[in-house]
C-alpha positions as MATLAB code, in Angstrom:
seq = 'MSDKLILIVEDEEDILELLEYSLQKEGYETIGFLSVNEKLEKVLDEEAIDLIIMDRNLPGIDGTSFINDIKKKGYTTPVIYLTAKDKDEDILEGFESFADDYITKPFNVKEIVARIKAVIRRTTKDLDVIKVRDIVYKSAKKKFYIEQDEVELTHLEHDLLLEFIKNRDILMSREHLLEAVWEDSYDKKLKTVNVAIKRLKAKIDPENKKEYIKSVRGEGYLFC';
ca = [
      16.703    7.087    4.993;
      13.933    4.973    3.170;
      10.292    5.644    3.596;
       9.389    2.201    2.638;
       7.242   -0.086    5.016;
       7.858   -3.956    4.999;
       5.685   -6.360    6.377;
       7.395   -9.633    7.601;
       5.412  -12.780    8.461;
       7.961  -15.243    9.971;
       6.892  -17.867   12.741;
      10.523  -18.198   14.044;
      11.001  -15.340   16.373;
      14.822  -15.065   16.180;
      14.609  -14.726   12.411;
      11.961  -12.326   12.508;
      13.955  -10.196   14.897;
      17.084  -10.424   12.716;
      15.073   -9.492    9.691;
      13.614   -6.355   11.521;
      16.777   -5.294   12.937;
      18.683   -5.513    9.695;
      16.064   -3.915    7.729;
      15.797   -0.960   10.103;
      19.354   -0.525   10.043;
      18.820    0.312    6.432;
      16.378    2.767    7.058;
      13.205    0.661    6.404;
      10.086    0.535    8.626;
       8.932   -2.825    9.530;
       5.819   -4.634   10.933;
       6.309   -8.222   12.147;
       3.983  -11.021   12.520;
       4.728  -14.636   13.783;
       1.640  -16.016   11.983;
      -1.210  -15.185    9.549;
      -4.219  -13.786   11.652;
      -7.173  -11.571   11.436;
      -5.152   -8.653   12.267;
      -2.773   -9.348    9.214;
      -5.330   -8.154    6.486;
      -6.359   -5.155    8.532;
      -2.609   -3.998    8.499;
      -2.770   -4.444    4.609;
      -5.916   -2.122    4.721;
      -4.628    0.422    7.181;
      -1.040    0.758    6.048;
       0.843    1.481    2.906;
       2.915   -1.647    2.714;
       5.456   -1.602    0.285;
       6.579   -5.215    0.355;
       5.489   -8.369    1.997;
       8.227  -10.959    3.145;
       6.409  -14.172    3.670;
       7.281  -17.541    5.311;
       5.499  -20.337    3.603;
       5.737  -22.824    6.677;
       3.304  -21.025    9.061;
       0.960  -22.434   11.831;
      -2.598  -22.543   10.536;
      -2.881  -20.812    7.323;
       0.249  -21.205    5.307;
       1.941  -18.297    3.576;
       1.159  -19.103    0.013;
      -2.412  -19.443    0.682;
      -2.834  -16.187    2.414;
      -0.958  -14.468   -0.579;
      -3.149  -16.331   -3.207;
      -6.202  -15.178   -1.079;
      -5.293  -11.281   -0.874;
      -4.139  -11.202   -4.463;
      -7.679  -12.375   -5.582;
      -9.014   -9.558   -3.482;
      -7.163   -7.058   -5.570;
      -3.980   -6.389   -3.224;
      -0.928   -5.583   -5.588;
       1.802   -5.536   -2.741;
       4.938   -7.261   -4.105;
       5.824  -10.428   -2.127;
       9.121  -12.203   -1.371;
       8.782  -15.706   -0.041;
      11.599  -16.552    2.502;
      11.231  -20.274    3.299;
      13.006  -23.557    4.026;
      10.940  -25.103    0.999;
      13.923  -25.179   -1.528;
      12.777  -28.069   -3.967;
      12.548  -27.233   -7.581;
       8.899  -27.633   -7.461;
       8.375  -25.573   -4.392;
      10.214  -22.677   -6.076;
       8.228  -23.150   -9.017;
       4.950  -23.014   -7.003;
       6.112  -19.890   -5.074;
       6.475  -18.102   -8.391;
       3.123  -19.230   -9.663;
       1.829  -17.964   -6.389;
       2.570  -14.207   -7.096;
       6.267  -14.157   -5.869;
       8.417  -11.358   -7.000;
      11.294  -13.218   -5.615;
      12.013  -16.505   -3.621;
      14.790  -16.857   -1.032;
      15.451  -20.184    0.633;
      16.558  -20.768    4.205;
      19.456  -20.671    5.456;
      20.114  -17.181    4.088;
      22.797  -14.544    4.018;
      21.433  -11.296    5.520;
      23.330   -8.870    3.249;
      22.017  -10.922    0.167;
      18.421  -10.672    1.304;
      18.594   -6.907    1.903;
      19.940   -6.511   -1.598;
      17.384   -8.649   -3.041;
      14.661   -6.636   -1.106;
      16.112   -3.358   -2.351;
      15.893   -4.765   -5.876;
      12.293   -5.882   -5.489;
      11.349   -2.682   -3.965;
      13.081   -0.687   -6.932;
      11.504   -2.601   -9.628;
       7.882   -2.850   -8.201;
       7.719    0.896   -7.112;
       8.727    1.882  -10.664;
       6.212   -0.509  -12.320;
       3.345   -0.455   -9.779;
       0.148    1.064  -11.460;
      -2.281    0.051   -8.805;
      -2.859    2.000   -5.601;
      -5.018    0.483   -2.785;
      -5.693    2.615    0.263;
      -8.421    1.199    2.733;
     -11.371    0.381    0.354;
     -10.464    2.647   -2.438;
      -8.327    1.323   -5.489;
      -6.737    3.431   -8.033;
      -5.812    1.962  -11.548;
      -3.389    4.226  -13.154;
      -3.367    2.657  -16.540;
      -7.188    3.450  -16.535;
      -6.825    6.368  -14.486;
     -10.044    5.321  -12.542;
     -10.923    4.950   -8.758;
     -12.759    2.019   -7.538;
     -14.582    1.634   -4.067;
     -15.537   -2.016   -3.167;
     -15.006   -2.879   -6.839;
     -17.387   -0.274   -8.144;
     -16.099    2.519  -10.370;
     -16.394    6.018   -8.887;
     -17.458    8.716  -11.388;
     -15.272   11.623  -11.052;
     -14.539   14.770  -13.132;
     -11.013   15.248  -14.244;
     -10.392   17.794  -11.364;
     -11.882   15.378   -8.682;
      -9.744   12.610   -9.963;
      -6.764   14.675   -9.631;
      -7.534   15.998   -6.223;
      -8.214   12.561   -4.824;
      -4.986   11.127   -6.288;
      -3.258   13.937   -4.632;
      -4.727   13.194   -1.284;
      -3.900    9.306   -1.644;
      -0.311    9.917   -2.623;
      -0.018   12.140    0.575;
      -2.061    9.937    2.903;
      -1.786   10.913    6.553;
      -0.050   14.411    5.404;
      -1.826   17.677    6.451;
      -2.059   19.836    3.220;
      -2.942   23.242    3.189;
      -5.608   24.799    0.609;
      -2.614   26.582   -0.914;
      -0.706   23.737   -1.564;
      -3.823   21.920   -3.120;
      -4.300   24.926   -5.321;
      -0.780   24.718   -6.653;
      -0.623   20.863   -7.156;
      -4.081   20.369   -8.517;
      -5.340   23.482  -10.050;
      -1.947   24.416  -11.404;
      -2.563   27.122  -14.039;
      -6.144   27.337  -13.705;
      -7.791   30.831  -13.652;
      -9.992   29.814  -10.785;
      -7.375   29.659   -8.084;
      -9.304   30.572   -5.086;
      -9.194   29.009   -1.541;
     -13.031   28.605   -1.497;
     -12.876   26.599   -4.795;
     -10.770   24.007   -2.746;
     -13.462   23.841   -0.197;
     -16.339   23.454   -2.780;
     -14.135   20.665   -4.675;
     -13.581   18.758   -1.804;
     -17.298   18.687   -0.514;
     -18.280   17.544   -3.991;
     -15.719   14.741   -3.904;
     -16.609   13.848   -0.325;
     -20.110   13.353   -1.464;
     -19.020   10.979   -4.329;
     -16.526    8.611   -2.442;
     -18.584    8.690    0.904;
     -22.134    9.596    0.174;
     -23.308    8.551    3.759;
     -20.491   10.366    5.417;
     -19.572    7.383    7.509;
     -15.893    6.565    6.350;
     -14.242   10.010    6.914;
     -11.564    9.812    4.187;
     -10.938   13.378    4.342;
     -10.912   15.369    7.473;
     -10.780   19.125    7.765;
      -8.314   20.661   10.053;
      -9.697   24.036   11.026;
      -7.571   26.839    9.889;
      -4.811   24.282    8.609;
      -6.278   22.394    5.557;
      -7.127   18.937    4.870;
      -5.923   15.339    5.872;
      -6.582   12.150    4.086;
      -6.570    9.098    6.320;
];
């Protein structure tokens, strides 16, 4: 079973249902939309989307414009356009608008599933930017940004926040964090985790409004 989450935006309901059914059979999780609306970008902020399948012919805002807009905002999610626009200039425009692949209608379900797998495999391996809520991590620079401002972290705080982001919505015990982050450090004490997390929270959420990291009494910590 895959743990990948695919966002599909397709205004033909029967095609959307076919895509969701076919991908769920392959073990993918899916979220479907019939148009671009205000909830769509919120989903990108709140969910760890691994791939966007985007129709270009949509009511209101067209798919290409939406993708261009989110890419300018720093979203790095790979994109496959699935569309009836099949002229050479349409395909070229799609690839110039951040397409990782371009599939024209009508399509073969087995082929589209295979091409989706290929894009996910390729982009997962090459992806060097992680975005969770308003936190962006650029692995090439090993730096975190919140609302485009760099967050100054110590090496330990960097590793701790990265461990949280990679395990979003997973409850992690202090013992796990000690093993994963502190590794061979001599200072492997449970209270060390508490102190480090308190300092990290003060840096990423100084006004204590965003609640990135939640303490679960007697269990550990949850990044959400």
